[in-house]
Amino acid sequence: MDLHAEVQLDSRDIKKRGAAIAQWFDISVNSLLLETAPPGASWTAGLAREEGDSLEFFEGLDSIRDDFLGELGDFPYAARLVLMCDEREVGSVTSAHTLKDGEHSRLSTSLRYGSDALSDPQRCGRLVDAVARALNDADPAFGCIEYDQFSEESNLDLVLRRNPNDSLRASRRLLRGYAWTTICPEELVRSLGGVEALRETGAFTRVLPLAQGAVLQSTETVAGFSDEAMNAVFEALATVLPPGMPKFDPAFPDIRYVPRDASAV
């Protein structure tokens, strides 16, 4: 897999979090995984309703659509869907609590796109549109779509040595990171001057408003997300990024970041 989308939901969204999880899985299956599924791929899903429960499994696309997706609205403790081909995982969707007592949930979708799709503006645009649709009725605290990066910690958590739990809890005061596409919570969109002000920075090909928050797509394609484009995103978002000078982490040599202190911009 080479492309990863994820979002964090927090206690602000707890009353409708089940619906948000169901929407994330539904759109991931029907608008993303089906587009990339190779012939003969197999579909398996499982969910645990409460912490400590054994997983309940669902086999095959029909069972996932007819049964599994309908169970997600009850806000299960964890859920995972896997797309396999020739014993290789070629796609997945997950939902899990990231802090105790269900304070946050992490939703993620990983895909195998390939170089042609990563360079295709239409494919990349459909991907961002799908993520925006999945989140339009939610209230995301942070999210991103990025290439070949699957850590649960954001890029800035890693290079600023931030505790991910502290980062999660502060995510409506400080943006946790930035990527090819960044999902910004409503509070920080307002701090940045709103949707129109973000568009006027010139750092983003598209700024898609959500009911609460916005999806910020930097370049038309994932392949086009150059260091120059990343620097433009960094400067546009600097006032809501955590301060500090990033330091290379040898445990994550491929993490992309701008080697500048946001507080100095």
GROMACS .gro file of C-alpha atoms in nm:
model
  265
    1MET     CA    1   0.000   0.000   0.000
    2ASP     CA    2   0.123   0.351  -0.069
    3LEU     CA    3  -0.149   0.597   0.027
    4HIS     CA    4  -0.292   0.660   0.371
    5ALA     CA    5  -0.584   0.873   0.491
    6GLU     CA    6  -0.672   0.917   0.854
    7VAL     CA    7  -0.873   1.138   1.086
    8GLN     CA    8  -0.916   1.179   1.460
    9LEU     CA    9  -1.253   1.237   1.621
   10ASP     CA   10  -1.275   1.354   1.981
   11SER     CA   11  -1.527   1.395   2.261
   12ARG     CA   12  -1.679   1.697   2.086
   13ASP     CA   13  -1.823   1.450   1.836
   14ILE     CA   14  -1.919   1.168   2.069
   15LYS     CA   15  -2.298   1.185   2.018
   16LYS     CA   16  -2.265   1.130   1.643
   17ARG     CA   17  -1.937   0.941   1.633
   18GLY     CA   18  -2.102   0.612   1.540
   19ALA     CA   19  -2.259   0.773   1.236
   20ALA     CA   20  -1.924   0.926   1.141
   21ILE     CA   21  -1.751   0.587   1.167
   22ALA     CA   22  -2.021   0.422   0.955
   23GLN     CA   23  -1.991   0.696   0.693
   24TRP     CA   24  -1.611   0.662   0.684
   25PHE     CA   25  -1.630   0.287   0.621
   26ASP     CA   26  -1.915   0.315   0.371
   27ILE     CA   27  -1.738   0.570   0.153
   28SER     CA   28  -1.401   0.397   0.192
   29VAL     CA   29  -1.552   0.072   0.065
   30ASN     CA   30  -1.778   0.205  -0.209
   31SER     CA   31  -1.576   0.502  -0.336
   32LEU     CA   32  -1.213   0.407  -0.264
   33LEU     CA   33  -1.143   0.037  -0.218
   34LEU     CA   34  -1.371  -0.076  -0.498
   35GLU     CA   35  -1.187   0.155  -0.737
   36THR     CA   36  -0.851   0.002  -0.647
   37ALA     CA   37  -0.952  -0.362  -0.576
   38PRO     CA   38  -0.772  -0.604  -0.811
   39PRO     CA   39  -0.968  -0.891  -0.972
   40GLY     CA   40  -1.019  -1.179  -0.733
   41ALA     CA   41  -0.959  -0.976  -0.418
   42SER     CA   42  -1.115  -1.105  -0.096
   43TRP     CA   43  -1.296  -0.893   0.161
   44THR     CA   44  -1.294  -0.958   0.537
   45ALA     CA   45  -1.412  -0.739   0.823
   46GLY     CA   46  -1.434  -0.771   1.199
   47LEU     CA   47  -1.560  -0.563   1.488
   48ALA     CA   48  -1.548  -0.567   1.867
   49ARG     CA   49  -1.852  -0.403   2.021
   50GLU     CA   50  -1.692  -0.341   2.361
   51GLU     CA   51  -1.336  -0.345   2.495
   52GLY     CA   52  -1.229  -0.703   2.555
   53ASP     CA   53  -1.492  -0.854   2.322
   54SER     CA   54  -1.389  -1.115   2.068
   55LEU     CA   55  -1.403  -1.001   1.708
   56GLU     CA   56  -1.716  -1.078   1.509
   57PHE     CA   57  -1.616  -1.153   1.150
   58PHE     CA   58  -1.786  -1.083   0.817
   59GLU     CA   59  -1.665  -1.249   0.498
   60GLY     CA   60  -1.726  -1.122   0.145
   61LEU     CA   61  -1.832  -0.787   0.003
   62ASP     CA   62  -2.206  -0.866   0.020
   63SER     CA   63  -2.190  -0.952   0.389
   64ILE     CA   64  -1.984  -0.640   0.459
   65ARG     CA   65  -2.234  -0.419   0.280
   66ASP     CA   66  -2.547  -0.590   0.415
   67ASP     CA   67  -2.440  -0.661   0.773
   68PHE     CA   68  -2.107  -0.514   0.884
   69LEU     CA   69  -2.165  -0.154   0.772
   70GLY     CA   70  -2.501  -0.148   0.950
   71GLU     CA   71  -2.339  -0.240   1.281
   72LEU     CA   72  -2.097   0.053   1.283
   73GLY     CA   73  -2.352   0.318   1.379
   74ASP     CA   74  -2.358   0.174   1.733
   75PHE     CA   75  -2.001   0.305   1.787
   76PRO     CA   76  -1.807  -0.022   1.829
   77TYR     CA   77  -1.487  -0.025   2.030
   78ALA     CA   78  -1.287  -0.127   1.722
   79ALA     CA   79  -1.353  -0.227   1.363
   80ARG     CA   80  -1.128  -0.330   1.075
   81LEU     CA   81  -1.183  -0.422   0.712
   82VAL     CA   82  -0.909  -0.581   0.502
   83LEU     CA   83  -0.883  -0.630   0.127
   84MET     CA   84  -0.647  -0.913   0.029
   85CYS     CA   85  -0.510  -1.036  -0.303
   86ASP     CA   86  -0.265  -1.327  -0.342
   87GLU     CA   87  -0.201  -1.322   0.034
   88ARG     CA   88  -0.105  -0.953   0.020
   89GLU     CA   89  -0.297  -0.679   0.194
   90VAL     CA   90  -0.394  -0.426  -0.073
   91GLY     CA   91  -0.635  -0.210   0.126
   92SER     CA   92  -0.770  -0.160   0.476
   93VAL     CA   93  -1.007   0.054   0.680
   94THR     CA   94  -0.988   0.079   1.058
   95SER     CA   95  -1.157   0.246   1.351
   96ALA     CA   96  -1.020   0.229   1.704
   97HIS     CA   97  -1.015   0.417   2.034
   98THR     CA   98  -0.685   0.599   2.075
   99LEU     CA   99  -0.723   0.721   2.432
  100LYS     CA  100  -0.886   0.545   2.725
  101ASP     CA  101  -1.259   0.590   2.788
  102GLY     CA  102  -1.321   0.651   2.419
  103GLU     CA  103  -1.205   1.012   2.435
  104HIS     CA  104  -1.071   0.993   2.079
  105SER     CA  105  -1.124   0.766   1.782
  106ARG     CA  106  -0.882   0.715   1.495
  107LEU     CA  107  -1.022   0.634   1.152
  108SER     CA  108  -0.787   0.533   0.874
  109THR     CA  109  -0.793   0.401   0.519
  110SER     CA  110  -0.488   0.263   0.342
  111LEU     CA  111  -0.482   0.199  -0.033
  112ARG     CA  112  -0.255   0.069  -0.305
  113TYR     CA  113  -0.272   0.341  -0.569
  114GLY     CA  114   0.040   0.302  -0.780
  115SER     CA  115   0.243   0.563  -0.965
  116ASP     CA  116  -0.012   0.625  -1.240
  117ALA     CA  117  -0.293   0.705  -0.996
  118LEU     CA  118  -0.064   0.915  -0.776
  119SER     CA  119   0.007   1.132  -1.081
  120ASP     CA  120  -0.354   1.148  -1.205
  121PRO     CA  121  -0.535   1.473  -1.106
  122GLN     CA  122  -0.878   1.317  -1.151
  123ARG     CA  123  -0.801   1.013  -0.935
  124CYS     CA  124  -0.640   1.227  -0.668
  125GLY     CA  125  -0.930   1.472  -0.677
  126ARG     CA  126  -1.184   1.191  -0.636
  127LEU     CA  127  -0.989   1.064  -0.336
  128VAL     CA  128  -1.002   1.403  -0.163
  129ASP     CA  129  -1.371   1.444  -0.253
  130ALA     CA  130  -1.448   1.104  -0.098
  131VAL     CA  131  -1.268   1.190   0.226
  132ALA     CA  132  -1.451   1.524   0.242
  133ARG     CA  133  -1.788   1.348   0.193
  134ALA     CA  134  -1.700   1.099   0.464
  135LEU     CA  135  -1.633   1.383   0.709
  136ASN     CA  136  -1.895   1.637   0.613
  137ASP     CA  137  -2.130   1.550   0.899
  138ALA     CA  138  -1.847   1.493   1.149
  139ASP     CA  139  -1.643   1.736   1.355
  140PRO     CA  140  -1.283   1.622   1.293
  141ALA     CA  141  -1.005   1.723   1.530
  142PHE     CA  142  -0.733   1.654   1.272
  143GLY     CA  143  -0.666   1.445   0.964
  144CYS     CA  144  -0.439   1.399   0.667
  145ILE     CA  145  -0.386   1.215   0.340
  146GLU     CA  146  -0.026   1.133   0.266
  147TYR     CA  147   0.204   0.910   0.068
  148ASP     CA  148   0.376   0.609   0.219
  149GLN     CA  149   0.339   0.716   0.582
  150PHE     CA  150   0.139   0.495   0.817
  151SER     CA  151   0.247   0.591   1.168
  152GLU     CA  152  -0.030   0.666   1.417
  153GLU     CA  153   0.173   0.971   1.517
  154SER     CA  154   0.168   1.277   1.295
  155ASN     CA  155   0.480   1.403   1.122
  156LEU     CA  156   0.516   1.683   1.376
  157ASP     CA  157   0.460   1.452   1.671
  158LEU     CA  158   0.762   1.256   1.551
  159VAL     CA  159   1.004   1.533   1.461
  160LEU     CA  160   0.908   1.762   1.750
  161ARG     CA  161   0.913   1.466   1.991
  162ARG     CA  162   0.559   1.546   2.101
  163ASN     CA  163   0.371   1.298   2.318
  164PRO     CA  164   0.089   1.179   2.088
  165ASN     CA  165  -0.165   1.177   2.371
  166ASP     CA  166  -0.083   1.539   2.455
  167SER     CA  167  -0.095   1.622   2.085
  168LEU     CA  168  -0.439   1.464   2.048
  169ARG     CA  169  -0.580   1.652   2.345
  170ALA     CA  170  -0.444   1.983   2.214
  171SER     CA  171  -0.552   1.927   1.853
  172ARG     CA  172  -0.813   2.203   1.853
  173ARG     CA  173  -0.554   2.456   1.973
  174LEU     CA  174  -0.253   2.342   1.767
  175LEU     CA  175  -0.265   2.165   1.432
  176ARG     CA  176  -0.103   1.823   1.473
  177GLY     CA  177   0.076   1.830   1.138
  178TYR     CA  178   0.047   1.889   0.766
  179ALA     CA  179   0.055   1.668   0.457
  180TRP     CA  180  -0.042   1.654   0.091
  181THR     CA  181  -0.397   1.701   0.217
  182THR     CA  182  -0.461   1.832   0.567
  183ILE     CA  183  -0.791   1.817   0.754
  184CYS     CA  184  -0.818   2.121   0.978
  185PRO     CA  185  -1.066   2.150   1.268
  186GLU     CA  186  -1.320   2.430   1.275
  187GLU     CA  187  -1.147   2.622   1.555
  188LEU     CA  188  -0.820   2.643   1.362
  189VAL     CA  189  -0.992   2.730   1.035
  190ARG     CA  190  -1.133   3.033   1.217
  191SER     CA  191  -0.791   3.117   1.363
  192LEU     CA  192  -0.649   3.114   1.010
  193GLY     CA  193  -0.910   3.362   0.889
  194GLY     CA  194  -1.164   3.121   0.741
  195VAL     CA  195  -1.199   2.930   0.418
  196GLU     CA  196  -1.154   3.229   0.187
  197ALA     CA  197  -0.838   3.342   0.364
  198LEU     CA  198  -0.694   2.991   0.326
  199ARG     CA  199  -0.776   2.995  -0.045
  200GLU     CA  200  -0.607   3.332  -0.084
  201THR     CA  201  -0.276   3.200   0.053
  202GLY     CA  202  -0.216   3.022  -0.279
  203ALA     CA  203  -0.082   2.720  -0.091
  204PHE     CA  204  -0.380   2.500  -0.174
  205THR     CA  205  -0.522   2.378  -0.502
  206ARG     CA  206  -0.855   2.329  -0.326
  207VAL     CA  207  -1.003   2.423   0.010
  208LEU     CA  208  -1.317   2.216   0.071
  209PRO     CA  209  -1.532   2.345   0.358
  210LEU     CA  210  -1.692   2.089   0.586
  211ALA     CA  211  -1.991   2.148   0.809
  212GLN     CA  212  -1.721   2.194   1.075
  213GLY     CA  213  -1.365   2.236   0.954
  214ALA     CA  214  -1.203   2.217   0.612
  215VAL     CA  215  -1.006   1.984   0.385
  216LEU     CA  216  -0.693   2.148   0.243
  217GLN     CA  217  -0.553   1.988  -0.074
  218SER     CA  218  -0.209   2.128  -0.152
  219THR     CA  219  -0.131   2.012  -0.509
  220GLU     CA  220  -0.344   1.851  -0.777
  221THR     CA  221  -0.165   1.518  -0.738
  222VAL     CA  222   0.015   1.330  -0.463
  223ALA     CA  223   0.318   1.298  -0.691
  224GLY     CA  224   0.327   1.676  -0.730
  225PHE     CA  225   0.365   1.744  -0.357
  226SER     CA  226   0.718   1.882  -0.383
  227ASP     CA  227   0.930   2.031  -0.106
  228GLU     CA  228   0.837   2.374  -0.241
  229ALA     CA  229   0.464   2.291  -0.216
  230MET     CA  230   0.511   2.153   0.135
  231ASN     CA  231   0.690   2.472   0.240
  232ALA     CA  232   0.398   2.679   0.109
  233VAL     CA  233   0.158   2.471   0.319
  234PHE     CA  234   0.383   2.512   0.623
  235GLU     CA  235   0.388   2.890   0.585
  236ALA     CA  236   0.011   2.910   0.532
  237LEU     CA  237  -0.053   2.711   0.851
  238ALA     CA  238   0.242   2.829   1.065
  239THR     CA  239   0.036   3.037   1.309
  240VAL     CA  240  -0.156   2.729   1.427
  241LEU     CA  241   0.134   2.481   1.421
  242PRO     CA  242   0.316   2.380   1.741
  243PRO     CA  243   0.638   2.574   1.805
  244GLY     CA  244   0.981   2.416   1.810
  245MET     CA  245   1.264   2.322   1.577
  246PRO     CA  246   1.204   1.979   1.417
  247LYS     CA  247   1.475   1.717   1.457
  248PHE     CA  248   1.533   1.423   1.225
  249ASP     CA  249   1.420   1.093   1.377
  250PRO     CA  250   1.631   0.801   1.248
  251ALA     CA  251   1.350   0.562   1.340
  252PHE     CA  252   1.133   0.733   1.077
  253PRO     CA  253   1.376   0.835   0.801
  254ASP     CA  254   1.106   0.899   0.539
  255ILE     CA  255   0.894   1.141   0.740
  256ARG     CA  256   0.847   1.462   0.542
  257TYR     CA  257   0.857   1.798   0.720
  258VAL     CA  258   0.987   2.151   0.682
  259PRO     CA  259   1.301   2.202   0.898
  260ARG     CA  260   1.183   2.533   1.040
  261ASP     CA  261   1.031   2.654   1.367
  262ALA     CA  262   0.673   2.758   1.296
  263SER     CA  263   0.684   3.020   1.570
  264ALA     CA  264   0.954   3.206   1.376
  265VAL     CA  265   0.748   3.247   1.057
   0.00000   0.00000   0.00000
